[in-house]
XYZ file of C-alpha atoms in Angstrom:
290
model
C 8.340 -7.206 -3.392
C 5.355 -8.901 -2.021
C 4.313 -10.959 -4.913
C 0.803 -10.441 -5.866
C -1.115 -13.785 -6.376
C -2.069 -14.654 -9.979
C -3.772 -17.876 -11.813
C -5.172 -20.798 -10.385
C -2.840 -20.172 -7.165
C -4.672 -17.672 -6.224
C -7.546 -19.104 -6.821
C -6.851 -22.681 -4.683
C -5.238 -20.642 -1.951
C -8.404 -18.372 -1.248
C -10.994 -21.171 -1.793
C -8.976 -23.048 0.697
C -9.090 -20.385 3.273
C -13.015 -19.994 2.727
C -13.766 -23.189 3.361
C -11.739 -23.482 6.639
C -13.085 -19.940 7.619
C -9.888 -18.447 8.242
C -7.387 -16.766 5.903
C -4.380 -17.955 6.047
C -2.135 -20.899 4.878
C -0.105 -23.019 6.405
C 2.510 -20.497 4.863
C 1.317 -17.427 6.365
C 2.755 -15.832 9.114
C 0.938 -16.561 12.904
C -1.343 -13.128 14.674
C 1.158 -11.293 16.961
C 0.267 -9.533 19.762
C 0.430 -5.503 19.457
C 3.559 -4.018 21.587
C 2.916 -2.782 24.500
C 2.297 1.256 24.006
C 2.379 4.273 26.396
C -0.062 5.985 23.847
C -3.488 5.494 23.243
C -4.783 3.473 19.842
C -7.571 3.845 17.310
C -8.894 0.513 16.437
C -7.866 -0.661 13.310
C -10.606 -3.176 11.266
C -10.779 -3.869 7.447
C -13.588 -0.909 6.669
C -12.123 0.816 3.451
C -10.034 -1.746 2.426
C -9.918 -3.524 -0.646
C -9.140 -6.512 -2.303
C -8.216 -6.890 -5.725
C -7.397 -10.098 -7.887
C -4.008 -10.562 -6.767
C -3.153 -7.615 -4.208
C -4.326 -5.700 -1.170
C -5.562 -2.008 -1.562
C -7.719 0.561 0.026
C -10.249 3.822 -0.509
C -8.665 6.624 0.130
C -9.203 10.403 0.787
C -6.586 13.834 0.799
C -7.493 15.984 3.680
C -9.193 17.983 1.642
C -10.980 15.786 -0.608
C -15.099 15.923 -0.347
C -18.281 13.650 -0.578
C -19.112 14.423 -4.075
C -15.491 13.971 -5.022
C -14.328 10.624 -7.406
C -13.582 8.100 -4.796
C -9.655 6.967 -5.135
C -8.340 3.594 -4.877
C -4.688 2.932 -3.565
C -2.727 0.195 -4.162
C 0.937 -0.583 -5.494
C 2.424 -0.220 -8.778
C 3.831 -3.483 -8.880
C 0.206 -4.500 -8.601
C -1.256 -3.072 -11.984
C -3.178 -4.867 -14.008
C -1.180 -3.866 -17.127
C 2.098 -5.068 -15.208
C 4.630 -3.783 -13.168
C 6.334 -0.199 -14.857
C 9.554 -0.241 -15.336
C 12.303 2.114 -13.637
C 11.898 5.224 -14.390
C 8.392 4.766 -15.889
C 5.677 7.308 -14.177
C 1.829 6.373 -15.710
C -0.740 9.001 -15.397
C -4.352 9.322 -16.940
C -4.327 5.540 -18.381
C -8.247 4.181 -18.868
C -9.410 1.206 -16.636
C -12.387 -0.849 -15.870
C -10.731 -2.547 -12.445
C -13.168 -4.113 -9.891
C -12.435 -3.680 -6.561
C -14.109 -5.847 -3.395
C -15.156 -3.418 -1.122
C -14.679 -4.631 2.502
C -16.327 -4.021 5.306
C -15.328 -3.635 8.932
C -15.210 -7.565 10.125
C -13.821 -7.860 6.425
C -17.506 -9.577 4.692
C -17.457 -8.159 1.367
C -19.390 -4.615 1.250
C -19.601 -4.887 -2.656
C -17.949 -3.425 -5.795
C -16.356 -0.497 -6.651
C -15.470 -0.136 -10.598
C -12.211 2.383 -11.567
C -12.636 4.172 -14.907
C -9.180 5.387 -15.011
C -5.850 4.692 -13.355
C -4.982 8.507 -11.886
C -1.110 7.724 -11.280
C 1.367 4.924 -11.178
C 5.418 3.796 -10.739
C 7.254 2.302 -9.230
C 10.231 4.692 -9.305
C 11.226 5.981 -5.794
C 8.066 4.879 -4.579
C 5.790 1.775 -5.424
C 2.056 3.385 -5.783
C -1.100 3.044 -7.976
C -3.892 5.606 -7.226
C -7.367 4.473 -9.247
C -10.339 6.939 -9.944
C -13.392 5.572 -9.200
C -16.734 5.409 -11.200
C -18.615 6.552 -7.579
C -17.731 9.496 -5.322
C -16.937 9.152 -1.243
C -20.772 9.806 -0.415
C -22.529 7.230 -2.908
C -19.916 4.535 -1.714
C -21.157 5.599 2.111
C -24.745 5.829 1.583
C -24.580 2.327 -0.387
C -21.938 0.771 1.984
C -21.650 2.301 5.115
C -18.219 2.669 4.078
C -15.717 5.552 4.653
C -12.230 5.994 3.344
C -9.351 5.998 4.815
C -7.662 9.422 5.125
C -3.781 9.998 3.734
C -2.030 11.448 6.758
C 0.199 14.526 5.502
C 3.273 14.268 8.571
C 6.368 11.862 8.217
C 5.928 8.671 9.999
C 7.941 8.345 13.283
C 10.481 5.540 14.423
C 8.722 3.554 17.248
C 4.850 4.319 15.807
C 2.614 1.346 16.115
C 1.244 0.412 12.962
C -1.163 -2.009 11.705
C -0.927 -3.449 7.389
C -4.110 -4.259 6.566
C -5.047 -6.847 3.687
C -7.911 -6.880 2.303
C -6.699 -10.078 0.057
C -5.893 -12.208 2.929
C -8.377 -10.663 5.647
C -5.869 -10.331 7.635
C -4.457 -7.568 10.145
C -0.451 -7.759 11.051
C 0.741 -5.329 13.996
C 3.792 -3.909 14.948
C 5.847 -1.139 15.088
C 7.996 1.330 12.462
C 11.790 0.026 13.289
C 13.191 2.591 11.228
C 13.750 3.909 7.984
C 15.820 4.024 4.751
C 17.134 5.892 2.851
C 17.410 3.498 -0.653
C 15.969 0.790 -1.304
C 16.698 -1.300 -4.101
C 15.328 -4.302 -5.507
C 16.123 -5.426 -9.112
C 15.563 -2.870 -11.283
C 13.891 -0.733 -8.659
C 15.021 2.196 -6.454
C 12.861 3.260 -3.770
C 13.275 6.187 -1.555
C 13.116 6.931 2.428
C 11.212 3.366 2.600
C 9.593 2.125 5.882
C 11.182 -1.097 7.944
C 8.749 -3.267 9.931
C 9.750 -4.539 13.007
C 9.633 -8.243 12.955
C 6.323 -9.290 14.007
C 4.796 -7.991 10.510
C 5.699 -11.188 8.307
C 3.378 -9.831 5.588
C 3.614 -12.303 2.561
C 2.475 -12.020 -1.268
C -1.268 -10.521 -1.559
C -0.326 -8.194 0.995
C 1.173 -5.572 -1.635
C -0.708 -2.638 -1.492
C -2.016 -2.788 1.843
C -2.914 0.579 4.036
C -0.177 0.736 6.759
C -2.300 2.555 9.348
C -0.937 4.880 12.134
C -2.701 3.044 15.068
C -2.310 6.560 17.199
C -4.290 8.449 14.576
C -5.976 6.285 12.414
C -4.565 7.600 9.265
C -2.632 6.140 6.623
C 0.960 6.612 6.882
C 2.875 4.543 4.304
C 1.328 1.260 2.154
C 2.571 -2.218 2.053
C 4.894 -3.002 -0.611
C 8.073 -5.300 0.047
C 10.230 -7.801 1.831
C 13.204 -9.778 1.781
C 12.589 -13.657 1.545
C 15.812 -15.426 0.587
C 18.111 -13.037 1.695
C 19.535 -12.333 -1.669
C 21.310 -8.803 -1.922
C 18.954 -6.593 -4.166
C 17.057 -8.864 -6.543
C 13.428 -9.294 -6.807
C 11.554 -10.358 -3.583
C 14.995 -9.471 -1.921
C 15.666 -5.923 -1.222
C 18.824 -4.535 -0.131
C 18.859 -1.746 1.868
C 21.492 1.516 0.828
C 22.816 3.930 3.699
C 23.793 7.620 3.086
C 27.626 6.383 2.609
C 27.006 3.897 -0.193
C 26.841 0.769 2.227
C 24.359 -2.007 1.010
C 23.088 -4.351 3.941
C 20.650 -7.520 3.452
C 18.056 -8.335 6.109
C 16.461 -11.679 5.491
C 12.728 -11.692 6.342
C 12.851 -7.889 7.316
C 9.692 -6.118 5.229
C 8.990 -2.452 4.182
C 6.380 0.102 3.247
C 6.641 3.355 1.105
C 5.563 6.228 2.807
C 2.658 8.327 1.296
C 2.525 11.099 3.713
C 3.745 13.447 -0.105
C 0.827 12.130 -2.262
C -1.627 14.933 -0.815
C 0.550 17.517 -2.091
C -0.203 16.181 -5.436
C -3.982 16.327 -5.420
C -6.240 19.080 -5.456
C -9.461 19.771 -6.029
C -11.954 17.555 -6.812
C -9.266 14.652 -6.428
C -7.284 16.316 -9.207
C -3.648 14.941 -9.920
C -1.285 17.909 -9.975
C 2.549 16.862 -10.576
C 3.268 20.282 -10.695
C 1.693 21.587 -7.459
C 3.572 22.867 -5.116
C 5.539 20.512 -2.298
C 4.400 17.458 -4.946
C 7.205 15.159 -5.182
C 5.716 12.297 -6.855
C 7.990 11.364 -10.526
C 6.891 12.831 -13.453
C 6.793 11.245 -16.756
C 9.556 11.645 -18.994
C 7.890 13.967 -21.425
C 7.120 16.417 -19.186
C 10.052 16.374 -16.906
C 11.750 19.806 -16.796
């Protein structure tokens, strides 16, 4: 996975990039250009976004969701403060006090948003955290100028351009969706119908949890979670990817997203988790599996 950044790492790596006024390393990967595209494009900037202490994340909102709702926060699983679940774990309704830097569009820092409770977490066929919030959609707006980011509710499409946003590294990587699999494994991890990048998004650790936004409609479409960097065949930081027939291939330097076009089906209203809605897909934990 995209290692999140912890300790006095973190801390050198970021103060470094402040002071030269960029924010990357010397081990990050170059800007690419976007592909060329026959379709039109919504600019994609850093409003919504978030950064927390050692991953990427964002504010986001179900179709449905409105202002006076509990904002939601979305990042990875493997980025919980608590530490990474293990496979098969599913958390739901666990208290939290997590700060979140609040970005805004040029990615200056809008301010803080607190979560009171982590809503949902695994990282068993996906690799998502979803945070309530202490403030709802319009306080964070009329303090911030900030809107979320809206969940799109289709199945991303081979070919879509797509832009990972991190709100750790302030940094925007384009390209396109290359294709997609159907398992995904990495250590003790299974993940399922996962995203691949095509190669011009090198994301790199920090970047877990970032919003991979649909550059045709704006939306969210999948978030930021993996890549292969030694090319190692299934351990941790190297993913292996599964076909239908059982056949395990290894792409060195090849990254992935999960998609999250399912999680709406899960919420209803007032931001509600509902595991047992219908079309919700999402794991359930063990005890009330039936």
């Amino acid at each position: 996975m995209n290692r999140p950044l912890v300790g006095t790492l973190a801390t050198a790596v970021l103060g470094a990039a402040a002071l030269v006024g960029t924010v990357g390393t010397a081990q990050a990967a170059p800007q690419h250009r976007a592909l060329p595209s026959t379709h039109k494009t919504k600019a994609v900037d850093f409003a919504g976004t978030v950064a927390l202490s050692n991953c990427s994340g964002s504010v986001v909102r179900m179709p449905g969701s409105q202002p006076n709702d509990p904002a939601l926060v979305m990042s990875n699983g493997h980025c919980l403060e608590s530490g990474m679940p293990g496979a098969g774990e599913v958390i739901v309704d666990q208290a939290s006090s997590r700060g979140f830097t609040l970005l805004n569009k040029s990615g200056g820092r809008a301010g803080t948003i607190r979560a009171n409770r982590v809503v949902y977490a695994t990282m068993t066929d996906t690799d998502v955290s979803l945070y309530r919030t202490g403030s709802t959609y319009a306080q964070i707006e009329q303090k911030y100028g900030i809107k979320p980011l809206e969940l799109a509710t289709d199945h991303p499409s081979k070919g879509a351009g797509i832009s990972v946003v991190s709100g750790y590294w302030k940094k925007i990587y384009t390209c396109n969706i290359d294709g997609f699999v159907p398992t995904l494994k990495e250590g003790d991890w299974t993940w399922k119908d996962s995203v691949r990048y095509t190669p011009q998004c090198q994301t790199i650790g920090g970047t877990s949890g970032s919003p991979v936004v649909d550059t045709a409609t704006g939306k969210v479409t999948a978030i930021n979670n993996t890549g292969n960097e030694d090319g190692e065949r299934c351990t941790e930081n190297n993913p292996c990817e599964v076909d239908e027939n059982g056949n395990v291939t290894v792409h060195k330097g090849t990254n992935y997203a999960q998609e999250t076009y399912g999680i709406p089906k899960c919420f209803g209203a007032g931001n509600k988790l509902d595991l047992n809605a219908a079309g919700c897909a999402l794991p359930k934990p063990a005890a009330t599996r039936g």
